[in-house]
Tab-separated table of C-alpha atoms and ligand atoms in Angstrom:
chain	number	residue	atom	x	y	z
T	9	UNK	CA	0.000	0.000	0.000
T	10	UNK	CA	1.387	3.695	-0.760
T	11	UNK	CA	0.212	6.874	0.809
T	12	UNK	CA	-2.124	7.024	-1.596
T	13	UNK	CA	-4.038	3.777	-0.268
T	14	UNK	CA	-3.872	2.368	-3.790
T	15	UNK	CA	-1.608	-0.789	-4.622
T	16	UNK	CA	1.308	0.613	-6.610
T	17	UNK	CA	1.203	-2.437	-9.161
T	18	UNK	CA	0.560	-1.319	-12.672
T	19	UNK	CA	-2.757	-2.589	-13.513
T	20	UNK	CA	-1.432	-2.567	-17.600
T	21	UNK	CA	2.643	-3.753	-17.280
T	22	UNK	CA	2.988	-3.660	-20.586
T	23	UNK	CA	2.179	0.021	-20.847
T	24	UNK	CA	4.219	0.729	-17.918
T	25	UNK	CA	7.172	-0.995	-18.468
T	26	UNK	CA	9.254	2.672	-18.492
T	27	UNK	CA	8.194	3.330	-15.283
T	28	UNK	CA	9.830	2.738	-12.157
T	29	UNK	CA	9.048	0.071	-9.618
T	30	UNK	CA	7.987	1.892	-6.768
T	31	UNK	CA	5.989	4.558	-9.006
T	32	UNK	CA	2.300	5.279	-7.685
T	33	UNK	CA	0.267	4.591	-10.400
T	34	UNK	CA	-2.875	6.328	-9.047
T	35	UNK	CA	-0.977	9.774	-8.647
T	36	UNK	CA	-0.011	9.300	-12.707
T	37	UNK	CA	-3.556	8.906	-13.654
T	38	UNK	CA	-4.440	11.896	-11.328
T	39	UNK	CA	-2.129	14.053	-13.394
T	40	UNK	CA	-3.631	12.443	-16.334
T	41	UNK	CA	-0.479	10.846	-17.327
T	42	UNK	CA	-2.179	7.720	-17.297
T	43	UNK	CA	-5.601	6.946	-18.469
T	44	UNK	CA	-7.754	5.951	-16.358
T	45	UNK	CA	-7.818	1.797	-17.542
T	46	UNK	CA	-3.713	2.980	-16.734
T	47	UNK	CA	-2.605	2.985	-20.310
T	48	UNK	CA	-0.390	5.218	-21.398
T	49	UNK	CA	-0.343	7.490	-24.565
T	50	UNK	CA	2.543	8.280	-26.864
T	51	UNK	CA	2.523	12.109	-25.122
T	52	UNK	CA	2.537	10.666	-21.870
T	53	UNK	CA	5.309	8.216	-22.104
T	54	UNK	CA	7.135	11.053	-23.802
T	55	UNK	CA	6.823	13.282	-20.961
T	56	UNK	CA	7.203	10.399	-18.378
T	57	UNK	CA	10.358	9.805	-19.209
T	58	UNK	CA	11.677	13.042	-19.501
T	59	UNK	CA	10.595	13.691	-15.875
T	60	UNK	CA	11.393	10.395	-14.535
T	61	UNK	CA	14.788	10.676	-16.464
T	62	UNK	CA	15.351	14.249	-14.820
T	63	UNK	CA	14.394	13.539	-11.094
T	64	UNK	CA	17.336	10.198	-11.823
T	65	UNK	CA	19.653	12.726	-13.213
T	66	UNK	CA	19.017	15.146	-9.940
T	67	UNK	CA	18.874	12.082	-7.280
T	68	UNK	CA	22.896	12.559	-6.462
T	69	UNK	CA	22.062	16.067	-5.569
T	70	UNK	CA	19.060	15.534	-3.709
T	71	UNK	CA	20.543	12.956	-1.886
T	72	UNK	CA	23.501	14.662	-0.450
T	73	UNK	CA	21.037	17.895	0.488
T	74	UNK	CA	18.971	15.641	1.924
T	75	UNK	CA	22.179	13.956	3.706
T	76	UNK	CA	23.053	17.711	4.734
T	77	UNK	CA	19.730	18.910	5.934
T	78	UNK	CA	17.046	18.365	8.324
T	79	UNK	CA	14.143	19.976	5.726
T	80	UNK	CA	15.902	20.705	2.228
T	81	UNK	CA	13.502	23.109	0.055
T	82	UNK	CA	12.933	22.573	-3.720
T	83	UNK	CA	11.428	25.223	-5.868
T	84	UNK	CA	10.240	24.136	-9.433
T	85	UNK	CA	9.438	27.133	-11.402
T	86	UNK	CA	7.499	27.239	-14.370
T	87	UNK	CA	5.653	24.409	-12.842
T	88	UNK	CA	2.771	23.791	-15.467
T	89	UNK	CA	1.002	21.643	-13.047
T	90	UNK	CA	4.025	20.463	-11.196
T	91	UNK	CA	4.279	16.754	-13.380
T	92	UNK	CA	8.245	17.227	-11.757
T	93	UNK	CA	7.243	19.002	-8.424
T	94	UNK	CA	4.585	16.052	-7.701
T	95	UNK	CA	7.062	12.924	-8.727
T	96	UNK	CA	9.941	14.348	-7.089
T	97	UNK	CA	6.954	14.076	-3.708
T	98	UNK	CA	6.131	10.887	-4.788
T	99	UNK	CA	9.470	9.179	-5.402
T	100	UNK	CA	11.773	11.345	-2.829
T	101	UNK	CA	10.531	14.278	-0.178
T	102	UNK	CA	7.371	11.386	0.259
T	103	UNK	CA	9.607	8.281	1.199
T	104	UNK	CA	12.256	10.609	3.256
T	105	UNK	CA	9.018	12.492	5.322
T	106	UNK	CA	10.807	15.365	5.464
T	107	UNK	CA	11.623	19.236	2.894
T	108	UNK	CA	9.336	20.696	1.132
T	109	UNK	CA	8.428	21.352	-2.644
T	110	UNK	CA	7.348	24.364	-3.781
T	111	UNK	CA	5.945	25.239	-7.039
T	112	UNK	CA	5.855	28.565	-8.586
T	113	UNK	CA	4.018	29.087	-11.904
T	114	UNK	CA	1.870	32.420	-13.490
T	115	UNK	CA	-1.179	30.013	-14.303
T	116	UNK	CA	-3.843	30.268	-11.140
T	117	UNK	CA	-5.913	27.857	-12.684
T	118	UNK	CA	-2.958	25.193	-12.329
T	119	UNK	CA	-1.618	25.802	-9.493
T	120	UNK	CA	-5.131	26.077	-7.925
T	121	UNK	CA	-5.615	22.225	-9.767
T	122	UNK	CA	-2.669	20.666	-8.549
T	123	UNK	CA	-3.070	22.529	-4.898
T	124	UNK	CA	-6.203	20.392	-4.803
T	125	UNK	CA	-4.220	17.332	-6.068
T	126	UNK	CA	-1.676	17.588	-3.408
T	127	UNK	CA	-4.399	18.087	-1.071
T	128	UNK	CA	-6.505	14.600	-2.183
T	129	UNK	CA	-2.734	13.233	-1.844
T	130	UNK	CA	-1.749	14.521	1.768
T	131	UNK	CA	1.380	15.653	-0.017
T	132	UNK	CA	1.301	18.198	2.679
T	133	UNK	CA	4.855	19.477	2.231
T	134	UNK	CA	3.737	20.940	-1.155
T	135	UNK	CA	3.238	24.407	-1.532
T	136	UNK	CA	2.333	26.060	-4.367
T	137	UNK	CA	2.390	29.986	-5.423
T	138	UNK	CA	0.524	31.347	-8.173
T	139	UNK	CA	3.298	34.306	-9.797
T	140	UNK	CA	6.085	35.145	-12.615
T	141	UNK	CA	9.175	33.797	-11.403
T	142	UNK	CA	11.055	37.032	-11.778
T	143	UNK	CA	8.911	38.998	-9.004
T	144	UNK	CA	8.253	35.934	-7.192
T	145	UNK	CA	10.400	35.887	-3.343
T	146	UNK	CA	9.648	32.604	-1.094
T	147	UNK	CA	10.280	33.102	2.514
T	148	UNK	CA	13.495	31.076	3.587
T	149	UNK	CA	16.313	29.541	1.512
T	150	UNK	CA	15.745	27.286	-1.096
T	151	UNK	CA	18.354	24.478	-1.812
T	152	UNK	CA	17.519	23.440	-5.162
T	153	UNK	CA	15.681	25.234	-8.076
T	154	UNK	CA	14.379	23.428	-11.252
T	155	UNK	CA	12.749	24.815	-14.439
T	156	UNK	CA	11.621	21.846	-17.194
T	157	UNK	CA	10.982	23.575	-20.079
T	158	UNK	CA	9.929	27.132	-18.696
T	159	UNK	CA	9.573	29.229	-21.844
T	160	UNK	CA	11.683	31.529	-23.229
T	161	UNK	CA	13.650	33.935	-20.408
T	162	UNK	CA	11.559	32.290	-17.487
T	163	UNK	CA	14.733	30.239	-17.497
T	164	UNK	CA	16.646	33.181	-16.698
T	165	UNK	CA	14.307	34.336	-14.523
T	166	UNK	CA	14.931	31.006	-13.149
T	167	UNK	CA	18.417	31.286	-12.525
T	168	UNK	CA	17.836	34.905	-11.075
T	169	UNK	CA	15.381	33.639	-8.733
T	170	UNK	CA	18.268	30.466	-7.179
T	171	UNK	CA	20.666	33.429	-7.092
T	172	UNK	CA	17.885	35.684	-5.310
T	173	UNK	CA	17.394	32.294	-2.468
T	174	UNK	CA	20.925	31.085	-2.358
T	175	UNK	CA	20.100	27.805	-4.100
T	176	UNK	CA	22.801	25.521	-3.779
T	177	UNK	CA	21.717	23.660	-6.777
T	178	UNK	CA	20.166	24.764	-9.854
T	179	UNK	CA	18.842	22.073	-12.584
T	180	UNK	CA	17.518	23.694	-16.091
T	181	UNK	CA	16.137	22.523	-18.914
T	182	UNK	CA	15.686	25.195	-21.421
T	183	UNK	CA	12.877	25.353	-23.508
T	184	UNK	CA	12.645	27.695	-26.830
T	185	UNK	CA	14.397	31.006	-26.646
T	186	UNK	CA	13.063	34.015	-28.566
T	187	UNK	CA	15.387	36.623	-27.182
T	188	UNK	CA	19.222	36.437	-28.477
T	189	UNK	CA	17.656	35.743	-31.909
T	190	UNK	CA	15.694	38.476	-31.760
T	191	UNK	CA	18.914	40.321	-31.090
T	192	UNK	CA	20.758	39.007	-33.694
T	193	UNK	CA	18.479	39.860	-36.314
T	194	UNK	CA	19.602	43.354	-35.828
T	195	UNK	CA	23.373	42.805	-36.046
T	196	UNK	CA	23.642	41.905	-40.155
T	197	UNK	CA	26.438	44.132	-40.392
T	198	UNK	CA	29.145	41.762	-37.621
T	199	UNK	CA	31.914	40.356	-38.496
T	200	UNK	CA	30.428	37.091	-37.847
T	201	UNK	CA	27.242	37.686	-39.062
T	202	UNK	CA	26.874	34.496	-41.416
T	203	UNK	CA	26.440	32.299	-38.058
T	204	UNK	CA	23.136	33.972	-37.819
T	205	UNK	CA	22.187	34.957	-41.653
T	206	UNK	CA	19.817	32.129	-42.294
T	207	UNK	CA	16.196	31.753	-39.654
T	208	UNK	CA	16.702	28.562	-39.323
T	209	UNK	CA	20.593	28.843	-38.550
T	210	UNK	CA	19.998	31.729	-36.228
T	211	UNK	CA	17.569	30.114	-33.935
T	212	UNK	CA	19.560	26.898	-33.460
T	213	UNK	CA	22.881	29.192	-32.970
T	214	UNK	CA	21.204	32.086	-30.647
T	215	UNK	CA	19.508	28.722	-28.720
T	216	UNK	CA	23.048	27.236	-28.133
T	217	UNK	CA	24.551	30.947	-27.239
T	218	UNK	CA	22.419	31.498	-24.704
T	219	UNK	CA	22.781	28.248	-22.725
T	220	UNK	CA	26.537	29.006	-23.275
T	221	UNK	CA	25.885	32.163	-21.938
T	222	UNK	CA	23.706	31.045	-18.966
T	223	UNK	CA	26.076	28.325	-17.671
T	224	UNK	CA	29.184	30.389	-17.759
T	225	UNK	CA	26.973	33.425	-15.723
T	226	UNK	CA	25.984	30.236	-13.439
T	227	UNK	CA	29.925	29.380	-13.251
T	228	UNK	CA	30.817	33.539	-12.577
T	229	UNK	CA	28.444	32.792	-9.458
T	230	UNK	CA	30.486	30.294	-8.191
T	231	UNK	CA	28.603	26.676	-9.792
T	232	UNK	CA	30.018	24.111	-10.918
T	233	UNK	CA	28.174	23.436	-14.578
T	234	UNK	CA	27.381	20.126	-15.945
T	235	UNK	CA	25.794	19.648	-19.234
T	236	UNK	CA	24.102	16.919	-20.973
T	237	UNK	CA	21.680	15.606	-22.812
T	238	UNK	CA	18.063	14.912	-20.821
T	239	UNK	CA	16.526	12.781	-22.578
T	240	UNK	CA	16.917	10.761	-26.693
T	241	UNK	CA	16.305	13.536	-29.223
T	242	UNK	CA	13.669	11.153	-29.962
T	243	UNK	CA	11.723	12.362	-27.344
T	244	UNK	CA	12.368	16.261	-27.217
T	245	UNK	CA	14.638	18.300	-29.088
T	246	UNK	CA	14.178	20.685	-25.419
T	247	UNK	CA	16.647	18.446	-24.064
T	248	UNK	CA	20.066	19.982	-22.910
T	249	UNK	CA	20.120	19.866	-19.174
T	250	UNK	CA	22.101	22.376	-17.160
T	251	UNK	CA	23.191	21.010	-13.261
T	252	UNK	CA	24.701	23.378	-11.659
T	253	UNK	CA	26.191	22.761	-7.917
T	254	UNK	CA	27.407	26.138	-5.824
T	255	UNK	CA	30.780	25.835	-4.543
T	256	UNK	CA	31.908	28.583	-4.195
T	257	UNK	CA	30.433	32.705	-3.749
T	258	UNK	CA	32.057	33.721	-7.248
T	259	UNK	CA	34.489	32.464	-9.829
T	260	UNK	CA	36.797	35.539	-11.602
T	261	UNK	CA	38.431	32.856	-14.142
T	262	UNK	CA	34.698	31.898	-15.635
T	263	UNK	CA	33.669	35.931	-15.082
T	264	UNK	CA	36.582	36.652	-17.296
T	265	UNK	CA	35.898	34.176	-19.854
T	266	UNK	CA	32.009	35.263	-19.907
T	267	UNK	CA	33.216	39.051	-20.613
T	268	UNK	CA	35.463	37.998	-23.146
T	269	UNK	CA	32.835	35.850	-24.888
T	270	UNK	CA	29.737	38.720	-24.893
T	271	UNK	CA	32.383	41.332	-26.209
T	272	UNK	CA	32.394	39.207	-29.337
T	273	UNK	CA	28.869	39.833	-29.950
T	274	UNK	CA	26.857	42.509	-31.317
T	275	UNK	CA	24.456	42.284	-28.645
T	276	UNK	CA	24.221	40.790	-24.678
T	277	UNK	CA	21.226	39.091	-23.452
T	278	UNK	CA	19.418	40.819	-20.034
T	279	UNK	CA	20.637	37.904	-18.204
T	280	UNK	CA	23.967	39.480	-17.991
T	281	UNK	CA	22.712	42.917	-17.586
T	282	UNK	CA	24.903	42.868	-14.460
T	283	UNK	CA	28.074	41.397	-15.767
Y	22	SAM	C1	6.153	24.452	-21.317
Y	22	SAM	S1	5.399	24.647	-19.766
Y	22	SAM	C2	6.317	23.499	-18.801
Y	22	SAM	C3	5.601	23.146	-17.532
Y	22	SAM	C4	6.318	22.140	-16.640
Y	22	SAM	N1	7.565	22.648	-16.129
Y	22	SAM	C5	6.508	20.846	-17.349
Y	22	SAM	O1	7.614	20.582	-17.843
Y	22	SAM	O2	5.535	20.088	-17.442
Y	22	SAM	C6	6.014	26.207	-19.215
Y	22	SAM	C7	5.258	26.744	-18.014
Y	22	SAM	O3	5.967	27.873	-17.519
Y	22	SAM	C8	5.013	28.873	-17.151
Y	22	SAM	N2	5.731	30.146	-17.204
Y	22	SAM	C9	6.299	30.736	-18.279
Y	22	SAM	N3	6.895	31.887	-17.960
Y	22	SAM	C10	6.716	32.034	-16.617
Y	22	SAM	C11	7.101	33.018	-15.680
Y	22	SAM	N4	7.835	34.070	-16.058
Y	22	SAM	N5	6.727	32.889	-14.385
Y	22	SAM	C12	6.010	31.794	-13.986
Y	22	SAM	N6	5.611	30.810	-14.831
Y	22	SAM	C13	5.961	30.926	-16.135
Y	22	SAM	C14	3.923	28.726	-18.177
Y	22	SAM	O4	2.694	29.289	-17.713
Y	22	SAM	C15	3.863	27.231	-18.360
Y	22	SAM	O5	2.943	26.624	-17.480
């Protein structure tokens, strides 16, 4: 029996043979990633096992906060309704009994659905608040900050806000990103303008520029960066992860090499308004 009173054996194994043992099958149809016979649709696996893939990517992490701390705090921002925020419950803060997830997204009528979920769940270390990540302040530290998929700068926003709580660990997986191509349509006269001539080329190269961008700024604030591929490009081309660890308050070296890198461009994202 789980805490959800509902045997945890899939009632369809051969539609859930991606899914963890141990995975409460009656919180996936609740988020309606199962159906409710438990089958699962092409979407849904999709999305399963990006999330599933992600919280196995972030369990080192979690495990040494949770190692470290009585109550370690987990914002997910850009929640949607909280797929990661409620798995992460399910599979980690649940089992340990202790921290707290808290989900931030602009969308009241999600957050006020999956407030109810958590609430049918007794997932009562789940909090979720309805606002843009940017002007968004939780009381307290947070330890860890995640954004899958938050659109556009909300990623930045994202990284602003771990920076804002002192987040000792920041995971990111960016999702389409308007801004530096927008940019970069202006600057046809650079030097190294053909990298961004063609639409097509320009989005893929302003994409990859500003996760270059946003792991060396994470690195100038003292992380340590890892980054790697989520999930098969089969299943999202969203799919570079970012995993960024704080070890230290600053880091000149990485500073240096991000102010070297943005004075070789025509333009500098808002992200590094501050640099
Ligand atoms: C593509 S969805 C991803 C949702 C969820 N993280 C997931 O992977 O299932 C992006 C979500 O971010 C929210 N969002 C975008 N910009 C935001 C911002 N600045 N502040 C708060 N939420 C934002 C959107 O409303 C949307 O629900």
């Amino acid at each position: 029996m789980t805490m959800w009173g509902m045997s945890r054996k899939p009632q369809k194994q051969e539609d859930l043979k991606d899914l963890w043992p141990g995975q409460s099958v009656e919180l996936l149809k609740a988020l309606h990633i199962l159906t409710r016979d438990g089958a699962l649709n092409a979407d849904s696996r999709r999305k399963l096992k990006q999330v599933l893939h992600l919280v196995q990517l972030l369990r080192p992490a979690l495990d040494r906060l949770f190692e470290e701390k009585e109550s370690p705090r987990l914002a997910d921002l850009g929640a949607g309704k909280s797929y990661l925020g409620f798995i992460l419950y399910d599979l980690v803060f649940g089992p340990k009994g202790r921290g707290e997830v808290i989900a931030v997204e602009a969308r009241g009528a999600l957050m006020e659905g999956a407030k109810r979920l958590a609430e049918q769940s007794a997932f009562d270390r789940m909090r979720f608040v309805e606002g843009a990540i940017d002007t968004v302040t939780v009381d307290g530290k947070i330890d860890m900050v995640t954004a899958l998929h938050a659109c556009d700068t909300a990623t930045d926003d994202a990284i602003r806000f771990a920076l804002r709580h002192d987040a000792r660990v920041v995971a990111l997986v960016p999702c389409c990103q308007a801004e530096v191509a927008r940019l970069l349509d202006g600057a046809a006269r650079h030097p190294l303008h053909q990298l961004w001539r063609h639409p097509i080329q320009r989005r893929e190269f302003a994409s990859n520029l500003t996760n270059v961008i946003r792991g060396l700024y994470l690195e100038a604030h003292g992380y340590k960066i890892r980054v790697t591929e989520l999930v098969g490009f089969e299943h999202t081309m969203k799919n570079e992860l970012i995993l960024a660890e704080r070890h230290q308050r600053a880091n000149a070296q990485a500073k240096g090499e991000l102010v070297a890198l943005l004075k070789q461009l025509p333009t500098r994202p808002a992200l590094v308004a501050d640099i």
